[in-house]
Short mmCIF file of C-alpha atoms and ligand atoms in Angstrom, two decimals:
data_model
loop_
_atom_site.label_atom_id
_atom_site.label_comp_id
_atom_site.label_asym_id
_atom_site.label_seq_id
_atom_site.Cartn_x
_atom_site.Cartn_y
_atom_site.Cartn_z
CA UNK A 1 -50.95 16.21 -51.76
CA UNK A 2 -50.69 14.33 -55.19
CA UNK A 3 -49.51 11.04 -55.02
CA UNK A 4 -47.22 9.34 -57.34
CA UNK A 5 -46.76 5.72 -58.42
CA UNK A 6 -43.87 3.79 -56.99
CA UNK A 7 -42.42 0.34 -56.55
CA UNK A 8 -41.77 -0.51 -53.27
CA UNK A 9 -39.71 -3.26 -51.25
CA UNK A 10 -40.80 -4.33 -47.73
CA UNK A 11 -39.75 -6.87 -45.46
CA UNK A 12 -41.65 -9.98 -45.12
CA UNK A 13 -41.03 -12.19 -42.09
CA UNK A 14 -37.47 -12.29 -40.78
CA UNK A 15 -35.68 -12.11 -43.99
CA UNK A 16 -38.32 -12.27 -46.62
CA UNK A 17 -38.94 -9.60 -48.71
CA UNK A 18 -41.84 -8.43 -51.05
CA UNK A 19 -41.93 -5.97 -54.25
CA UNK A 20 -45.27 -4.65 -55.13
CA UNK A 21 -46.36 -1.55 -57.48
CA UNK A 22 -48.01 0.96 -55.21
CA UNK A 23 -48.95 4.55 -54.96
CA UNK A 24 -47.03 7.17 -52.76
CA UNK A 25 -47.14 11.02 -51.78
CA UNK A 26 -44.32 13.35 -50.59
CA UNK A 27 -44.38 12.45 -47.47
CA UNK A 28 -43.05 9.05 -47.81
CA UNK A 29 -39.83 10.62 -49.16
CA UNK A 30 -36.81 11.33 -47.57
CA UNK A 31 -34.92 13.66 -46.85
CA UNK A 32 -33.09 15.95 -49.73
CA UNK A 33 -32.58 19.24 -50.67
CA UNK A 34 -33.73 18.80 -54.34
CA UNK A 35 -37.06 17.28 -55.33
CA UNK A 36 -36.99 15.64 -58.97
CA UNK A 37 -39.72 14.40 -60.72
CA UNK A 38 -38.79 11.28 -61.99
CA UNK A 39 -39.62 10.78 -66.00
CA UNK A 40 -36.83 7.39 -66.37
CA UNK A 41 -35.09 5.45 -65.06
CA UNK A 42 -33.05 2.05 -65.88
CA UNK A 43 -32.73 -1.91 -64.76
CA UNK A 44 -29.01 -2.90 -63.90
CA UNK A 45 -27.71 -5.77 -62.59
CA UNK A 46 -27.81 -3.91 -58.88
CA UNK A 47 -31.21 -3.62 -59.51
CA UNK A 48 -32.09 -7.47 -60.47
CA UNK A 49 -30.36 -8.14 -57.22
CA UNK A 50 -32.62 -5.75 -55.21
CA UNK A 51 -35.90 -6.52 -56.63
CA UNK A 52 -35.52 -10.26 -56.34
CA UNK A 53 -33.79 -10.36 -53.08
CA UNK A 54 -30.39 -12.58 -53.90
CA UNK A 55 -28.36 -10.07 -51.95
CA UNK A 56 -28.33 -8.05 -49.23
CA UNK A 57 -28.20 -4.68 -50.43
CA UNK A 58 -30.99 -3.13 -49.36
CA UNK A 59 -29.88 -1.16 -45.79
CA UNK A 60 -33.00 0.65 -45.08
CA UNK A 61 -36.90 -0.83 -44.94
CA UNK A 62 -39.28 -0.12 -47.18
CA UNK A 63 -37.35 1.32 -50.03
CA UNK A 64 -38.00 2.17 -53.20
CA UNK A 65 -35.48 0.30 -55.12
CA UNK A 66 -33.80 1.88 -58.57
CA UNK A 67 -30.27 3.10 -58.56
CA UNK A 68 -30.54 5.64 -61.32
CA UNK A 69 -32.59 7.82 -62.73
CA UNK A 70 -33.20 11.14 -64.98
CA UNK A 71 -35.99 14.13 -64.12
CA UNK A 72 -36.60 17.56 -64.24
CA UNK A 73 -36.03 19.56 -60.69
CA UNK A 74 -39.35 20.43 -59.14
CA UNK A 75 -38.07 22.43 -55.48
CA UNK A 76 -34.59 22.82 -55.26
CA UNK A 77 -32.71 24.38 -51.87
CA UNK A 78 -29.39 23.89 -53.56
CA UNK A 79 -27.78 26.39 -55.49
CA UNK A 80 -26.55 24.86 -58.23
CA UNK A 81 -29.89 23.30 -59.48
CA UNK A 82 -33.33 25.55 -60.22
CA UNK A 83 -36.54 24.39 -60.73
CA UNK A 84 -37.24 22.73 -64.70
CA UNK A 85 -33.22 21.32 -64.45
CA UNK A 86 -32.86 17.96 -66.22
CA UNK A 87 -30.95 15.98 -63.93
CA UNK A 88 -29.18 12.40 -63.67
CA UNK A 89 -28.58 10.58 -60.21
CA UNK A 90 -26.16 7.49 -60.91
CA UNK A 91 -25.35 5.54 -57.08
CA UNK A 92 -24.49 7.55 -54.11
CA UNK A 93 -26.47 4.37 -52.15
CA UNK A 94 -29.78 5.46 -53.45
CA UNK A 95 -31.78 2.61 -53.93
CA UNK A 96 -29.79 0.99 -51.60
CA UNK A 97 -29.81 2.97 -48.25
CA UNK A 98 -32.18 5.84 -49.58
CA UNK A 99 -35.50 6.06 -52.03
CA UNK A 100 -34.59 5.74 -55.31
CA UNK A 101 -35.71 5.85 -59.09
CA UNK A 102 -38.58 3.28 -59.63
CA UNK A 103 -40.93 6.01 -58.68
CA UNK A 104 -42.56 9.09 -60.06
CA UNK A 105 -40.86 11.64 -57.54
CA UNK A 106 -36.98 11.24 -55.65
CA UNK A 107 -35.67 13.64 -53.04
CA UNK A 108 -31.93 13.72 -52.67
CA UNK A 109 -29.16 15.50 -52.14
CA UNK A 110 -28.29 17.72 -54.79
CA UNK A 111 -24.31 16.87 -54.15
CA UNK A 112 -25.39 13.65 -56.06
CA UNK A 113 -26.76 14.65 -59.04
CA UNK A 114 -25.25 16.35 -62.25
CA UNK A 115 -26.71 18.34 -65.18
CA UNK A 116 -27.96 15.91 -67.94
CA UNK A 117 -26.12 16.89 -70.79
CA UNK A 118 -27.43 18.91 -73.40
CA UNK A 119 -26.93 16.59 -75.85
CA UNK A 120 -29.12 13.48 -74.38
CA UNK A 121 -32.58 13.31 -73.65
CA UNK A 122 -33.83 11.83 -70.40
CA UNK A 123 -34.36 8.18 -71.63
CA UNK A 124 -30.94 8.15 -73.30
CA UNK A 125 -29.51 9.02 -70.17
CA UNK A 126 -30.65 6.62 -68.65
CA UNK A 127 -30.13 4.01 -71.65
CA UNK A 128 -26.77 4.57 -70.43
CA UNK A 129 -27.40 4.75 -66.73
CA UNK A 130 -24.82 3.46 -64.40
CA UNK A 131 -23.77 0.37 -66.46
CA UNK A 132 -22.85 2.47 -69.27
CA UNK A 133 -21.06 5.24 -66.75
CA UNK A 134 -19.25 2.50 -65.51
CA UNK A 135 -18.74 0.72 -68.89
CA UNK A 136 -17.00 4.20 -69.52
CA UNK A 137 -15.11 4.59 -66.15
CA UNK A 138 -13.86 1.21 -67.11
CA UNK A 139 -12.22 2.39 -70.65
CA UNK A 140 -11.00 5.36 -69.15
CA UNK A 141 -9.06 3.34 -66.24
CA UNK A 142 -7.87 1.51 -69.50
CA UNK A 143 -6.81 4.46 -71.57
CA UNK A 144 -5.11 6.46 -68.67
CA UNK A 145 -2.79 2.99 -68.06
CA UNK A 146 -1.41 4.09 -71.31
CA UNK A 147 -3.76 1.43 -73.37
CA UNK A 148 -3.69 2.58 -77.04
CA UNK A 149 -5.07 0.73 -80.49
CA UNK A 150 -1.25 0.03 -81.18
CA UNK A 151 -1.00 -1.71 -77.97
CA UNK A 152 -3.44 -4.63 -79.34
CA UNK A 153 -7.02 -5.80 -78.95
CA UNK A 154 -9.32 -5.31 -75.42
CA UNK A 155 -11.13 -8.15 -74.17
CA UNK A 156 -14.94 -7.13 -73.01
CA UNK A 157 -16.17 -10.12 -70.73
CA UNK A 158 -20.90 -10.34 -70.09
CA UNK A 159 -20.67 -8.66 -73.49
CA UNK A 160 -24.09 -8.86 -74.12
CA UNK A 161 -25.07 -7.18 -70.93
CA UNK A 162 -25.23 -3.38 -70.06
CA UNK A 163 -22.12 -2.90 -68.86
CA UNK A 164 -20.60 -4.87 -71.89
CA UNK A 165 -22.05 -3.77 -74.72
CA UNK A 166 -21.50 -0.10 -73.80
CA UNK A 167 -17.79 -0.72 -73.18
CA UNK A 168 -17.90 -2.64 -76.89
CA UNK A 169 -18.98 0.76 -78.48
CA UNK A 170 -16.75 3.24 -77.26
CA UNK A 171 -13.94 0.96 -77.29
CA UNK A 172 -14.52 0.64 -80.99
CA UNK A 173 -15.73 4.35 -81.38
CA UNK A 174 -11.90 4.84 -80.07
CA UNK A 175 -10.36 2.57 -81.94
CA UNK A 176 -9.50 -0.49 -80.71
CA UNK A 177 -9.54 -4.45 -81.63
CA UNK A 178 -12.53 -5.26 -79.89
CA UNK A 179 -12.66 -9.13 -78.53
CA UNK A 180 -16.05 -9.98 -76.76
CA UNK A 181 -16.71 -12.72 -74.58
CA UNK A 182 -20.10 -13.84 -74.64
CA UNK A 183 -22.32 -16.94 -73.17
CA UNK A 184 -24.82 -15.96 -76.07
CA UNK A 185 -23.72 -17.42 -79.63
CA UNK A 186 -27.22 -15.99 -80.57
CA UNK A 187 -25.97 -12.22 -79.90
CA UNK A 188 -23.11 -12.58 -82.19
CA UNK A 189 -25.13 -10.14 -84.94
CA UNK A 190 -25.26 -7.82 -81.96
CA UNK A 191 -22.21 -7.34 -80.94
CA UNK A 192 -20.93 -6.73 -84.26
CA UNK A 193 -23.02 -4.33 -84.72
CA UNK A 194 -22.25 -2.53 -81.58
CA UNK A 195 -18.49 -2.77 -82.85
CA UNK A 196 -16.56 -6.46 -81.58
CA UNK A 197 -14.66 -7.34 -84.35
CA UNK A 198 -14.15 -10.97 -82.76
CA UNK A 199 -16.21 -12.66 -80.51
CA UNK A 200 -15.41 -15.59 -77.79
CA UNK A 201 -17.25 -17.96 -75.84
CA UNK A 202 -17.42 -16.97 -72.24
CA UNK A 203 -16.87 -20.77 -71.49
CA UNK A 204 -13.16 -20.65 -72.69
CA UNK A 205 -12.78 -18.18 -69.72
CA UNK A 206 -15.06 -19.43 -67.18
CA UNK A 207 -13.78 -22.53 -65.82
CA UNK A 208 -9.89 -23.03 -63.30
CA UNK A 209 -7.14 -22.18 -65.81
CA UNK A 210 -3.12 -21.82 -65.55
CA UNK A 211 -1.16 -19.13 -63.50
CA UNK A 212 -0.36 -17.43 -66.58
CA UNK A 213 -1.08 -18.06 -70.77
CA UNK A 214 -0.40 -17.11 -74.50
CA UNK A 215 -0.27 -13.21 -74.22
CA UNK A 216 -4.04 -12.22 -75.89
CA UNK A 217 -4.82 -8.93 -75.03
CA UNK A 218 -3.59 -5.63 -74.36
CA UNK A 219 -6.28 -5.08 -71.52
CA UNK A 220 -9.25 -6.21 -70.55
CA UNK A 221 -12.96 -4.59 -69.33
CA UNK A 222 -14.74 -7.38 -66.72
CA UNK A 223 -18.12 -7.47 -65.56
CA UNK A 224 -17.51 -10.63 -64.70
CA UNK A 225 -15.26 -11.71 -61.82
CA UNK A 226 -13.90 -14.83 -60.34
CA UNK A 227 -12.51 -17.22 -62.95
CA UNK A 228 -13.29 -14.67 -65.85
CA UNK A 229 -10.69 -12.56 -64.17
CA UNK A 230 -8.35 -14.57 -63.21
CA UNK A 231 -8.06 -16.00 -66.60
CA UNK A 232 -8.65 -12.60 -68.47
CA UNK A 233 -5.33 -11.39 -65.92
CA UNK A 234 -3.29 -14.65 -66.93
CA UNK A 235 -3.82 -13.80 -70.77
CA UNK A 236 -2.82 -10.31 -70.50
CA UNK A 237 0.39 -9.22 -72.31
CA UNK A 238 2.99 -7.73 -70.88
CA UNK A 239 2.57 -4.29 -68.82
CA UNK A 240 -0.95 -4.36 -69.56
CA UNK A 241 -4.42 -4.07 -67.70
CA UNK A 242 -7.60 -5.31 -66.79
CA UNK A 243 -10.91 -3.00 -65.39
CA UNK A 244 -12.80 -4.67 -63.28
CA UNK A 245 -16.20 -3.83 -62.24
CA UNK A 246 -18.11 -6.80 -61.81
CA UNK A 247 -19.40 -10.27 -59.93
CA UNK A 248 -21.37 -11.63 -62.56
CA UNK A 249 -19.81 -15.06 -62.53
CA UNK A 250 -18.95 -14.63 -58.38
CA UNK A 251 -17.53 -12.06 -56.35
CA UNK A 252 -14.00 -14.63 -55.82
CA UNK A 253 -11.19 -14.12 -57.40
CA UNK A 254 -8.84 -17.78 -57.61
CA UNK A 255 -5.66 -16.30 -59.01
CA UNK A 256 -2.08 -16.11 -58.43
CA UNK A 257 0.32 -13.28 -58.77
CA UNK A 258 1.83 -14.56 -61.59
CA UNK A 259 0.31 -11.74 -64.24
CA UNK A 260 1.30 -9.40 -61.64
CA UNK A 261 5.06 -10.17 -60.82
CA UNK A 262 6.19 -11.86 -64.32
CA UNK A 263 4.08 -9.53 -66.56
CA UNK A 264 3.41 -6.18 -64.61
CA UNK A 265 0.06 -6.54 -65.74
CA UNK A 266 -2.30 -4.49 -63.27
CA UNK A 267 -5.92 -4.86 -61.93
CA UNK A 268 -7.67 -1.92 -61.89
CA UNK A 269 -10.96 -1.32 -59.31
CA UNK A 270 -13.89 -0.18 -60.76
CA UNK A 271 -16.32 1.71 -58.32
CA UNK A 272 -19.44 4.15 -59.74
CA UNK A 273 -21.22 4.40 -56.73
CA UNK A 274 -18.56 6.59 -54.57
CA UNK A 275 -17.03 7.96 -57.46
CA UNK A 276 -16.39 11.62 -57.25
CA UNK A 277 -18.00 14.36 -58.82
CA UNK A 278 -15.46 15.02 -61.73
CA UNK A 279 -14.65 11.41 -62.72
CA UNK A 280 -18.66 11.36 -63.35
CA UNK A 281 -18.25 14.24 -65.80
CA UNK A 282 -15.38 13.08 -67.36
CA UNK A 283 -17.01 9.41 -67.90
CA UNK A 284 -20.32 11.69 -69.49
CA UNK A 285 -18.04 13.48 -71.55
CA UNK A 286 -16.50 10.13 -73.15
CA UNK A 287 -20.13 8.91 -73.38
CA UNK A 288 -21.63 11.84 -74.96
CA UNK A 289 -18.52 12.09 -77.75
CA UNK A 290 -18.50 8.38 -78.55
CA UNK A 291 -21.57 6.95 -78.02
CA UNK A 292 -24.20 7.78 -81.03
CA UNK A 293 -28.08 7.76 -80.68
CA UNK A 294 -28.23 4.82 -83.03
CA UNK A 295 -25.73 2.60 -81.29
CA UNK A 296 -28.59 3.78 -78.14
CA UNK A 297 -31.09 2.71 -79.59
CA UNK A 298 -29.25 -0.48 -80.78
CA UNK A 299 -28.84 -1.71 -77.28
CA UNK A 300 -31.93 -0.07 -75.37
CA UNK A 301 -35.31 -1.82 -74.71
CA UNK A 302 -38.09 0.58 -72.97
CA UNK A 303 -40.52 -0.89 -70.14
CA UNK A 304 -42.90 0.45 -68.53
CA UNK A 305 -42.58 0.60 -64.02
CA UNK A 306 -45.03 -2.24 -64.38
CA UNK A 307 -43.00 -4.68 -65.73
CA UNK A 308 -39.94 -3.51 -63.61
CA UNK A 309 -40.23 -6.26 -61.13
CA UNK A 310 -40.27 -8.80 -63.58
CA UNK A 311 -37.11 -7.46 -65.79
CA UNK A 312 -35.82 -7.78 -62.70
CA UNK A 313 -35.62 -11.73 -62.27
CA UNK A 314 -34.55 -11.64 -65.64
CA UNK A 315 -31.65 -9.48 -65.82
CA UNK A 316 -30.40 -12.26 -62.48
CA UNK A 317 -31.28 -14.95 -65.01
CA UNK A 318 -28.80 -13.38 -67.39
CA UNK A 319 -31.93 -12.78 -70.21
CA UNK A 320 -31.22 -8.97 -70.79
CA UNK A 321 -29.52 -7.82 -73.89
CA UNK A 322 -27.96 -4.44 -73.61
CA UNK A 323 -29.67 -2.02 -71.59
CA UNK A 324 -33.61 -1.74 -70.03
CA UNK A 325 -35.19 1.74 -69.86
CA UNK A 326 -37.99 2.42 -67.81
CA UNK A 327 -40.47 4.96 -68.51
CA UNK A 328 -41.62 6.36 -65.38
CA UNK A 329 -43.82 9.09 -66.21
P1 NDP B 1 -26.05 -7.49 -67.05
O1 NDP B 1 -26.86 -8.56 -66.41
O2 NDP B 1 -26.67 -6.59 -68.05
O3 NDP B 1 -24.76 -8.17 -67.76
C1 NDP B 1 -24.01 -9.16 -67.13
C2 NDP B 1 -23.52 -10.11 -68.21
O4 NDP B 1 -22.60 -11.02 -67.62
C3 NDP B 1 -24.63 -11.00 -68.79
O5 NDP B 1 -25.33 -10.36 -69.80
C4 NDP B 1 -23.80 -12.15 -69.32
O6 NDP B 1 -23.22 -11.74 -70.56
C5 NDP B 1 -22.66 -12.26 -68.30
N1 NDP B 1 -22.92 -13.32 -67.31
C6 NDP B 1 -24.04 -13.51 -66.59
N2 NDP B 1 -23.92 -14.57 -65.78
C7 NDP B 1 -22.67 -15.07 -66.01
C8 NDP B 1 -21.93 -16.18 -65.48
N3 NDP B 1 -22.44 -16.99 -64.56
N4 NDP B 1 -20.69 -16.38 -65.95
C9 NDP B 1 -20.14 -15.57 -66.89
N5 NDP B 1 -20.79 -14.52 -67.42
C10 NDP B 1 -22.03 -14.27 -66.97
O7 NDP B 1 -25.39 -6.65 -65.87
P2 NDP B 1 -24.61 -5.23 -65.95
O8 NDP B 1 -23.89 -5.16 -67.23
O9 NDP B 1 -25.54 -4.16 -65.55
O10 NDP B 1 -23.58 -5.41 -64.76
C11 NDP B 1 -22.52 -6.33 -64.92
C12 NDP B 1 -21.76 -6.50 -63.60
O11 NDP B 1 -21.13 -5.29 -63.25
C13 NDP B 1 -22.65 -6.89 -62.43
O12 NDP B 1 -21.96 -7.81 -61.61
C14 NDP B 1 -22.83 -5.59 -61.70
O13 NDP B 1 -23.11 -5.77 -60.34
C15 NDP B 1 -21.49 -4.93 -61.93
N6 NDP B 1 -21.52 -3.49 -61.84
C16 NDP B 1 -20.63 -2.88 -61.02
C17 NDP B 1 -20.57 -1.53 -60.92
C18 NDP B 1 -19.51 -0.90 -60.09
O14 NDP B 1 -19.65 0.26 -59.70
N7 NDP B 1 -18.42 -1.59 -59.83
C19 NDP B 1 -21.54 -0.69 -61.61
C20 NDP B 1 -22.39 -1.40 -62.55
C21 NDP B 1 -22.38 -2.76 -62.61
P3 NDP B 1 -23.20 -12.72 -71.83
O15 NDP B 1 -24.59 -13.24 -71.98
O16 NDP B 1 -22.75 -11.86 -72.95
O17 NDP B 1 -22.22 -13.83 -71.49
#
């Protein structure tokens, strides 16, 4: 049996945990009905948290840790994939509860993949990889509230992250007044390019603010959380709506129900993980129309599964631009 390189997560002590690079066969899988063999994967925030231990999401000991990634089918027993398939896995608690995509091989349930589309290769799915299929559950939550151009600009709090700077270019692809909020003056060049037409610093949403303010934006996409929100909510106009996805900032949320009762303004929950089959499709279909291979390449840096654990302490240390790709095979 051929083994296959793999990062790995064991426990250490009581709580302690370690991450080493190490080599693996099929046995050490679990259990699946489709075998995939991994040629990317991605880093995401999920992941940062994972590798370097800062919460506990990891259910199941060892585990390989990666919550995404994109293969071709080697053994399928499900009938809606065939051997040579190019496939995506996004969530479903894989890397979490079950092996996931920082190694060369996965086994899974075939219920939790989907086809890649035609129209991306393996490493661009997985430039977009769940930050950019939730970047793009988050402007459709936005769009199907009734958000249009006309209504006025779209806030995009951690702009300069994954989730951020995918949201950025497919809310200008559509149209709208992009505002994004950013901790990184540096980046400004960046985000342009990827499509903000104004850019913020975080800090004027970070820190306690009033119940409600000036009416800024029609809605608002938040990888962010606590403050961030509560602020982005208090600044939305009238009737309008905020996405939110993310704890970057904390997981609290200090706010009153001012935006909610004197503005109608609505929160919307962001989950990828759970998300059903044909919301997935529907987020790859808004990815694949709006999101060029240039504005990919734009945000993507590639890595190699060696350097994994490290991007990992980074991307906690808020010192990733955009999105990472790793090249597994
Ligand atoms: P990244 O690390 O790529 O981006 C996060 C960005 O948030 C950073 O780049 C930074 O942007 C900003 N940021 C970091 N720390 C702080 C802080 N203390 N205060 C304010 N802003 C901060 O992560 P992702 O884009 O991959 O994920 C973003 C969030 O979304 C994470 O919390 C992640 O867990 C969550 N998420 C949730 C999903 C879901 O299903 N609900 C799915 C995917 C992600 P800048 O430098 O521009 O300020």
């Amino acid at each position: 049996m051929s083994g296959f390189r793999a990062i790995l997560i064991s426990r250490e002590g009581e709580k302690g945990q370690k991450a080493e690079l190490t080599t693996l066969t099929d046995a050490d899988l679990m259990d699946g009905d489709v075998t995939v063999r991994v040629t990317h994967s991605t880093l995401n925030y999920k992941d940062g948290l994972v590798l370097t231990g800062k919460a506990p999401i990891v259910r199941r000991w060892p585990l390989i840790p990666g919550i995404d990634f994109a293969g071709e089918v080697e053994a399928s027993g499900n009938p809606d994939f065939k051997t040579g398939d190019r496939v995506i896995l996004n969530g479903w608690g894989v890397g979490e509860t079950h092996h996931g995509g920082f190694a060369g091989k996965a086994r899974v349930k075939g219920d939790w993949l989907i086809h890649c589309p035609d129209a991306l290769s393996n490493a661009e799915a997985m430039a977009i990889g769940t930050a950019g299929y939730t970047a793009a559950l988050c402007v459709l939550a936005v769009t199907d509230h009734g958000t249009t151009p006309q209504s006025g600009p779209v806030v995009v709090t951690g702009a300069a992250g994954g989730v951020g700077s995918t949201a950025i270019v497919l809310l200008a692809k559509l149209g709208f007044h992009v505002i994004a909020s950013t901790g990184r003056a540096s980046e400004a060049d960046y985000l342009g390019a990827l499509g903000a037409d104004e850019i913020i610093d975080r800090s004027e949403l970070s820190e306690p603010g009033r119940p409600l303010g000036k009416e800024r934006w029609a809605a608002g996409v938040d990888s962010v959380g606590s403050h961030t929100l509560a602020n982005l909510l208090a600044q939305t106009k009238y009737g309008g709506c905020v996405a939110a996805c993310g704890l970057a900032q904390g997981m609290d949320l200090p706010a009153s129900v001012a935006p909610f009762i004197l503005r109608g303004v609505s929160l919307l929950g962001i989950d990828s993980v759970m998300a059903p089959k044909a919301k997935r499709i529907r987020a790859y279909d808004l990815l694949t129309a709006n999101l060029d291979k240039a504005a990919i390449a734009t945000m993507t840096t590639t890595i190699p599964l060696d350097d994994v654990i490290a991007a990992g302490a980074d991307i906690i240390a808020g010192k990733v631009r955009g999105r990472i790709v790793v090249e597994v095979s």
